[in-house]
């Protein structure tokens, strides 16, 4: 794998003198913390992206491959096969580490889903059996000598059932974050993180539909974003080349990234905040939003709890939906908290407890302005909140 933390100086040269970015690629061989984990995670995400790209090209339009999950979100063969790939790699590389994944394999075990199961098994095997590239190791279950049985792959999917918690080392997996974006050919993300004692220490996000460089729309698409605690953040192409340190881009407009789904966020409230701060809204599915922020394409990622109806409890956010994105933003120099300015909780279990809503910004000063603008927008929306608590 060709990976490299390019220096700011070199990146500036790339942009000012048009030095091809591939010349910046070199081996990341230094004995840094979580170096093995980083390479394992990149291999897992890269191969899971092979699955999702194949599924999109071959199967997405064929709706018979789409199941409905209990929570009514679409789950595709790609979701299952991508999680099978990631968990197989993690299980082989780190057999003791708990995994918290979004999908379970119960639906795949049903007799009526034989065709779907066979497709999952075939897709996962194809991705795992591809030739090794630099930085990958056969003992992670990779390469043509490993044939993974149907039962082994279903078991791997089910390995993601850990309950999480505060004092442990654990992985989070979201095989296709932004399933709706995936199905409509938009942004989606293959997401993996490592959490140690409630702190995210590594995040890897594969975004097959993100442009490699925002200023070159004709260039091929597909990036993997990587961040390690204390070591910065960078992106590589889906083939693991052309590493670029983040942030590397400065958007002329100040965008506020937000969910496309009105059920996932409070769009009118975000509009108030955007208007006050003269930000332009930019709707996007998945943790690709965090990636665009980390690159410098947007100034803010804002997610506000969608209004609840009646006595319904607010949605509890999931750690796999924010752990990788949060470290990416922080390691690119930004700041992230919940919508009240409180730190994110990754040690409470699979959910994030009282972290309702998120504010991620490119810098601290903007973060403070967004948090106070949110308070004003909430008061404007619901003046009862002005009542002092007795
Ligand atoms: P996005 O693409 O930003 O809209 O976020 C997609 C993620 O939102 C999915 O992975 C879901 O886990 C999560 N999600 C599902 N329901 C809700 C909800 N009611 N509020 C917030 N997030 C949700
Ligand atoms: Mg998700």
Coordinates of C-alpha atoms and ligand atoms in Angstrom, one line a residue:
X1 CA 0.0 0.0 0.0
X2 CA 1.4 3.3 -1.0
X3 CA 0.7 5.7 1.8
X4 CA 2.4 8.8 3.0
X5 CA 1.8 11.7 5.3
X6 CA 2.8 14.4 2.8
X7 CA 4.1 17.6 4.4
X8 CA 2.1 20.9 4.0
X9 CA 5.1 22.3 2.1
X10 CA 4.9 19.5 -0.5
X11 CA 1.2 19.8 -0.8
X12 CA 1.5 23.5 -1.4
X13 CA 4.0 22.7 -4.2
X14 CA 1.6 20.3 -5.7
X15 CA -1.0 23.0 -6.0
X16 CA 1.2 25.9 -7.0
X17 CA 3.5 24.1 -9.4
X18 CA 1.4 21.2 -10.6
X19 CA 3.8 18.5 -9.4
X20 CA 1.9 15.2 -10.1
X21 CA 0.5 14.0 -6.8
X22 CA 1.6 10.4 -7.5
X23 CA 5.2 11.6 -6.9
X24 CA 4.3 12.2 -3.3
X25 CA 3.5 8.6 -2.7
X26 CA 5.9 6.5 -0.7
X27 CA 5.8 3.8 1.8
X28 CA 4.6 4.5 5.3
X29 CA 7.1 2.4 7.1
X30 CA 7.7 4.3 10.4
X31 CA 7.0 2.4 13.6
X32 CA 4.1 4.6 14.6
X33 CA 1.3 3.7 17.0
X34 CA -1.5 1.7 15.5
X35 CA 0.5 1.2 12.3
X36 CA -0.6 -2.4 11.8
X37 CA -4.2 -1.5 12.7
X38 CA -4.1 1.2 10.1
X39 CA -3.0 -1.0 7.4
X40 CA -5.5 -3.8 8.3
X41 CA -8.3 -1.2 8.4
X42 CA -7.3 0.3 5.0
X43 CA -7.2 -3.2 3.5
X44 CA -10.6 -4.1 5.0
X45 CA -12.2 -0.9 3.8
X46 CA -10.6 -1.0 0.4
X47 CA -11.8 -4.6 -0.3
X48 CA -15.3 -3.8 1.1
X49 CA -15.4 -0.9 -1.4
X50 CA -14.6 -3.4 -4.2
X51 CA -17.8 -5.2 -3.0
X52 CA -20.0 -2.1 -3.0
X53 CA -18.8 -0.9 -6.4
X54 CA -19.5 -4.3 -7.9
X55 CA -22.9 -4.4 -6.3
X56 CA -23.8 -1.0 -7.5
X57 CA -22.7 -1.7 -11.1
X58 CA -24.3 -5.1 -11.2
X59 CA -27.2 -5.4 -8.8
X60 CA -28.5 -2.1 -7.4
X61 CA -31.1 -1.6 -10.0
X62 CA -32.3 -5.1 -9.4
X63 CA -34.6 -4.5 -6.4
X64 CA -34.9 -8.2 -5.6
X65 CA -31.6 -7.9 -3.9
X66 CA -32.9 -5.4 -1.5
X67 CA -34.4 -6.5 1.8
X68 CA -36.3 -4.4 4.3
X69 CA -34.8 -4.3 7.7
X70 CA -37.1 -3.9 10.8
X71 CA -36.3 -0.2 11.0
X72 CA -37.4 0.1 7.4
X73 CA -34.1 1.2 6.0
X74 CA -33.0 -0.6 2.8
X75 CA -30.4 -3.3 3.3
X76 CA -28.7 -4.6 0.3
X77 CA -26.6 -7.6 -0.5
X78 CA -23.7 -5.1 -0.5
X79 CA -24.3 -4.3 3.1
X80 CA -23.9 -7.9 4.1
X81 CA -21.0 -8.7 1.8
X82 CA -19.1 -5.6 2.8
X83 CA -19.5 -6.4 6.5
X84 CA -18.5 -10.0 5.9
X85 CA -15.3 -8.8 4.2
X86 CA -14.4 -6.3 6.9
X87 CA -15.2 -8.6 9.8
X88 CA -13.2 -11.5 8.2
X89 CA -10.2 -9.3 7.9
X90 CA -10.5 -8.0 11.5
X91 CA -11.1 -11.5 12.8
X92 CA -8.0 -12.8 11.1
X93 CA -5.8 -9.9 12.1
X94 CA -7.1 -9.3 15.6
X95 CA -9.0 -12.4 16.8
X96 CA -9.5 -11.0 20.3
X97 CA -11.0 -7.6 19.4
X98 CA -14.7 -7.1 19.8
X99 CA -16.5 -5.7 16.8
X100 CA -19.6 -3.5 16.8
X101 CA -21.3 -3.8 13.4
X102 CA -24.6 -2.6 12.1
X103 CA -25.7 -5.8 10.4
X104 CA -26.7 -9.2 11.6
X105 CA -26.9 -12.3 9.4
X106 CA -30.3 -13.7 10.6
X107 CA -32.1 -12.7 7.4
X108 CA -29.4 -14.4 5.3
X109 CA -29.9 -17.7 7.1
X110 CA -33.6 -18.0 6.1
X111 CA -34.3 -20.6 3.5
X112 CA -36.1 -18.1 1.4
X113 CA -33.0 -16.0 1.0
X114 CA -30.7 -18.7 -0.5
X115 CA -30.0 -16.7 -3.7
X116 CA -29.2 -13.6 -1.7
X117 CA -26.9 -15.6 0.6
X118 CA -25.1 -17.1 -2.3
X119 CA -24.5 -13.7 -3.8
X120 CA -23.1 -12.4 -0.5
X121 CA -20.8 -15.3 -0.2
X122 CA -19.6 -15.0 -3.8
X123 CA -19.1 -11.2 -3.6
X124 CA -17.2 -11.4 -0.3
X125 CA -15.0 -14.2 -1.5
X126 CA -14.2 -12.4 -4.7
X127 CA -13.1 -9.3 -2.8
X128 CA -11.1 -11.2 -0.2
X129 CA -9.4 -13.4 -2.8
X130 CA -8.1 -10.5 -5.0
X131 CA -4.3 -10.4 -5.3
X132 CA -2.5 -8.7 -2.4
X133 CA -1.2 -5.2 -2.9
X134 CA 1.7 -3.5 -0.9
X135 CA 0.9 -3.4 2.8
X136 CA -1.6 -6.3 2.8
X137 CA -0.9 -9.7 4.4
X138 CA -2.2 -13.2 3.5
X139 CA -2.7 -13.9 7.2
X140 CA -5.5 -11.4 7.3
X141 CA -7.5 -13.9 5.3
X142 CA -6.6 -12.2 2.0
X143 CA -5.5 -13.7 -1.3
X144 CA -6.5 -16.6 -3.6
X145 CA -5.4 -19.4 -1.2
X146 CA -8.3 -18.6 1.2
X147 CA -11.7 -19.9 0.3
X148 CA -14.2 -18.6 2.8
X149 CA -17.2 -20.9 3.4
X150 CA -20.8 -19.7 3.6
X151 CA -21.0 -20.5 7.3
X152 CA -17.6 -18.7 8.0
X153 CA -18.8 -15.5 6.3
X154 CA -22.2 -15.5 8.0
X155 CA -20.4 -16.1 11.3
X156 CA -18.1 -13.2 10.5
X157 CA -21.1 -10.9 9.9
X158 CA -22.6 -11.9 13.2
X159 CA -19.2 -11.1 15.0
X160 CA -20.4 -7.5 14.9
X161 CA -22.8 -8.0 17.8
X162 CA -20.6 -6.7 20.6
X163 CA -22.4 -4.4 23.0
X164 CA -19.6 -1.8 23.3
X165 CA -18.7 -0.1 26.6
X166 CA -16.1 2.1 28.3
X167 CA -13.0 0.2 29.1
X168 CA -12.0 -1.9 26.1
X169 CA -10.5 -1.9 22.7
X170 CA -13.2 -2.4 20.0
X171 CA -13.9 -1.8 16.3
X172 CA -17.0 -0.2 14.9
X173 CA -18.2 -1.2 11.4
X174 CA -20.8 0.5 9.2
X175 CA -20.5 -1.5 5.9
X176 CA -22.6 1.0 3.9
X177 CA -23.3 4.2 5.7
X178 CA -25.9 6.2 3.7
X179 CA -27.7 3.3 2.2
X180 CA -30.1 5.7 0.5
X181 CA -27.3 7.6 -1.1
X182 CA -25.8 4.3 -2.3
X183 CA -29.1 3.2 -3.9
X184 CA -29.5 6.5 -5.7
X185 CA -26.0 6.6 -7.0
X186 CA -24.9 9.4 -4.6
X187 CA -22.5 9.5 -1.7
X188 CA -22.2 6.7 0.7
X189 CA -19.3 5.5 2.9
X190 CA -17.7 2.3 4.1
X191 CA -16.8 3.1 7.7
X192 CA -14.4 1.5 10.2
X193 CA -13.0 2.8 13.5
X194 CA -10.9 1.6 16.4
X195 CA -11.9 2.8 19.8
X196 CA -9.7 2.3 22.9
X197 CA -11.1 3.1 26.3
X198 CA -13.9 5.3 24.9
X199 CA -11.5 7.3 22.6
X200 CA -11.5 6.9 18.9
X201 CA -7.8 6.2 17.9
X202 CA -8.2 5.3 14.2
X203 CA -10.8 6.0 11.6
X204 CA -10.9 4.8 7.9
X205 CA -13.7 5.8 5.6
X206 CA -14.1 4.6 2.0
X207 CA -16.1 6.8 -0.4
X208 CA -16.2 5.3 -3.9
X209 CA -18.2 8.3 -5.3
X210 CA -16.1 11.2 -3.9
X211 CA -14.0 13.0 -6.4
X212 CA -10.3 12.6 -5.8
X213 CA -9.8 16.3 -6.1
X214 CA -12.8 18.7 -5.9
X215 CA -11.3 21.0 -8.4
X216 CA -10.9 18.2 -11.1
X217 CA -14.4 16.9 -11.7
X218 CA -13.2 14.9 -14.7
X219 CA -10.7 12.9 -12.7
X220 CA -11.7 9.4 -11.6
X221 CA -13.7 9.1 -8.4
X222 CA -13.1 7.2 -5.2
X223 CA -11.1 7.9 -2.0
X224 CA -10.2 6.3 1.3
X225 CA -9.8 8.7 4.2
X226 CA -7.6 7.8 7.1
X227 CA -6.9 9.3 10.5
X228 CA -4.8 8.1 13.4
X229 CA -4.9 9.9 16.8
X230 CA -2.0 12.4 17.0
X231 CA -0.8 11.5 13.5
X232 CA -3.0 13.6 11.2
X233 CA -5.4 12.7 8.5
X234 CA -4.9 11.9 4.8
X235 CA -6.7 10.5 1.8
X236 CA -5.6 8.0 -0.8
X237 CA -7.3 6.7 -3.9
X238 CA -9.3 3.5 -3.8
X239 CA -6.2 1.7 -5.1
X240 CA -4.2 3.1 -2.1
X241 CA -2.1 5.6 -4.0
X242 CA -1.6 9.4 -4.2
X243 CA -1.7 10.2 -0.5
X244 CA -2.6 13.7 0.3
X245 CA -2.6 15.2 3.8
X246 CA -5.8 16.8 5.0
X247 CA -7.0 19.5 4.7
X248 CA -5.8 20.4 1.3
X249 CA -8.6 22.4 -0.3
X250 CA -10.2 25.7 0.5
X251 CA -13.7 26.2 -0.8
X252 CA -14.5 29.8 -1.8
X253 CA -18.1 29.4 -0.5
X254 CA -18.6 28.5 3.1
X255 CA -20.8 25.4 3.1
X256 CA -22.7 23.8 5.9
X257 CA -22.9 20.0 5.2
X258 CA -26.1 18.3 6.3
X259 CA -28.1 15.2 5.8
X260 CA -30.3 14.8 2.8
X261 CA -32.9 13.0 4.9
X262 CA -35.4 15.2 6.8
X263 CA -36.0 12.2 9.1
X264 CA -32.4 12.3 10.2
X265 CA -32.0 16.0 11.0
X266 CA -33.8 19.3 11.6
X267 CA -33.5 21.0 8.3
X268 CA -35.5 24.2 9.2
X269 CA -33.3 24.8 12.3
X270 CA -30.1 24.3 10.2
X271 CA -31.5 26.8 7.8
X272 CA -31.8 29.4 10.5
X273 CA -28.2 28.8 11.6
X274 CA -27.0 28.9 8.0
X275 CA -28.8 32.2 7.4
X276 CA -27.3 33.8 10.5
X277 CA -23.8 32.8 9.7
X278 CA -24.1 33.3 5.9
X279 CA -23.4 29.7 5.2
X280 CA -24.6 27.8 2.1
X281 CA -26.4 24.5 2.7
X282 CA -25.0 21.4 1.1
X283 CA -27.0 18.2 1.4
X284 CA -25.1 14.9 1.3
X285 CA -25.7 11.3 2.5
X286 CA -23.4 9.4 4.9
X287 CA -20.1 10.2 6.7
X288 CA -18.8 11.5 3.3
X289 CA -19.9 14.8 4.9
X290 CA -17.1 14.4 7.5
X291 CA -14.7 13.7 4.7
X292 CA -15.6 16.8 2.7
X293 CA -15.2 18.9 5.9
X294 CA -11.8 17.3 6.6
X295 CA -10.6 18.2 3.1
X296 CA -11.7 21.8 3.6
X297 CA -14.5 21.7 1.1
X298 CA -17.1 22.7 3.7
X299 CA -16.8 24.8 6.8
X300 CA -19.4 23.1 9.0
X301 CA -21.1 19.7 9.4
X302 CA -24.3 20.3 11.3
X303 CA -26.7 17.5 12.4
X304 CA -29.7 18.5 14.6
X305 CA -32.2 16.0 16.0
X306 CA -35.2 15.7 13.8
X307 CA -38.4 16.9 15.6
X308 CA -40.1 14.1 17.5
X309 CA -43.8 13.5 17.3
X310 CA -45.7 13.2 20.6
X311 CA -44.0 11.3 23.4
X312 CA -41.5 9.6 21.0
X313 CA -38.0 9.5 22.4
X314 CA -35.3 11.3 20.4
X315 CA -33.3 9.0 18.1
X316 CA -30.1 7.7 19.9
X317 CA -27.2 8.1 17.5
X318 CA -24.9 5.1 16.9
X319 CA -21.2 5.0 17.5
X320 CA -20.4 3.5 14.1
X321 CA -22.1 6.5 12.4
X322 CA -19.8 9.1 13.9
X323 CA -16.6 7.5 15.4
X324 CA -14.6 7.4 12.1
X325 CA -15.8 10.8 10.9
X326 CA -15.1 12.5 14.2
X327 CA -11.4 11.5 14.3
X328 CA -11.0 12.5 10.7
X329 CA -12.3 16.0 11.5
X330 CA -10.2 16.3 14.6
X331 CA -7.0 15.1 13.0
X332 CA -7.6 17.5 10.0
X333 CA -7.5 20.3 12.6
X334 CA -11.2 20.8 13.2
X335 CA -13.4 20.5 16.2
X336 CA -16.5 18.3 16.9
X337 CA -18.9 18.1 19.8
X338 CA -22.6 17.4 20.1
X339 CA -25.1 20.2 19.4
X340 CA -24.8 21.6 22.9
X341 CA -21.0 21.7 22.8
X342 CA -20.5 18.5 24.9
X343 CA -17.8 15.9 24.1
X344 CA -18.9 12.9 22.1
X345 CA -19.5 9.6 24.0
X346 CA -18.1 6.5 22.5
X347 CA -18.0 4.4 25.6
X348 CA -21.7 4.1 26.5
X349 CA -22.5 1.1 24.4
X350 CA -23.7 0.9 20.8
X351 CA -25.5 4.2 21.2
X352 CA -24.3 7.7 22.0
X353 CA -26.6 8.4 24.9
X354 CA -27.4 12.1 25.2
X355 CA -25.3 13.2 22.2
X356 CA -28.2 14.5 20.3
X357 CA -27.0 16.4 17.2
X358 CA -23.4 17.2 16.1
X359 CA -21.4 20.3 15.3
X360 CA -18.2 19.8 13.4
X361 CA -16.2 22.7 12.1
X362 CA -12.9 23.4 10.4
X363 CA -11.7 25.4 13.4
X364 CA -12.5 26.3 17.1
X365 CA -13.6 29.9 16.5
X366 CA -16.2 28.9 14.0
X367 CA -17.3 26.1 16.3
X368 CA -18.1 28.5 19.1
X369 CA -20.1 30.7 16.7
X370 CA -22.1 27.8 15.4
X371 CA -23.0 26.5 18.9
X372 CA -24.3 29.9 20.0
X373 CA -26.2 30.4 16.7
X374 CA -27.9 27.0 17.4
X375 CA -29.1 28.3 20.8
X376 CA -30.6 31.4 19.2
X377 CA -32.2 29.3 16.4
X378 CA -33.7 27.0 19.0
X379 CA -35.1 29.9 21.0
X380 CA -36.6 31.4 17.8
X381 CA -38.1 28.0 17.0
X382 CA -39.5 27.4 20.5
X383 CA -39.7 30.5 22.7
X384 CA -40.8 28.4 25.7
X385 CA -37.2 27.5 26.0
X386 CA -36.5 31.0 27.3
X387 CA -38.4 30.2 30.5
X388 CA -35.8 30.0 33.3
X389 CA -35.7 26.6 35.0
X390 CA -36.7 26.9 38.7
Ligands
LIG1 P1 -27.2 10.6 6.9 O1 -26.7 10.0 5.6 O2 -26.3 11.7 7.4 O3 -28.6 11.0 6.7 O4 -27.1 9.6 8.0 C1 -27.3 8.2 7.8 C2 -27.4 7.6 9.1 O5 -28.5 8.1 9.9 C3 -27.8 6.1 9.1 O6 -26.6 5.3 9.1 C4 -28.6 5.8 10.3 O7 -27.9 5.0 11.2 C5 -28.8 7.2 10.9 N1 -30.2 7.4 11.3 C6 -31.3 6.6 11.2 N2 -32.4 7.2 11.7 C7 -32.0 8.4 12.2 C8 -32.7 9.4 12.9 N3 -34.0 9.4 13.1 N4 -32.0 10.5 13.2 C9 -30.7 10.6 12.9 N5 -30.0 9.7 12.3 C10 -30.6 8.6 11.9
LIG2 MG1 -24.8 4.4 9.1

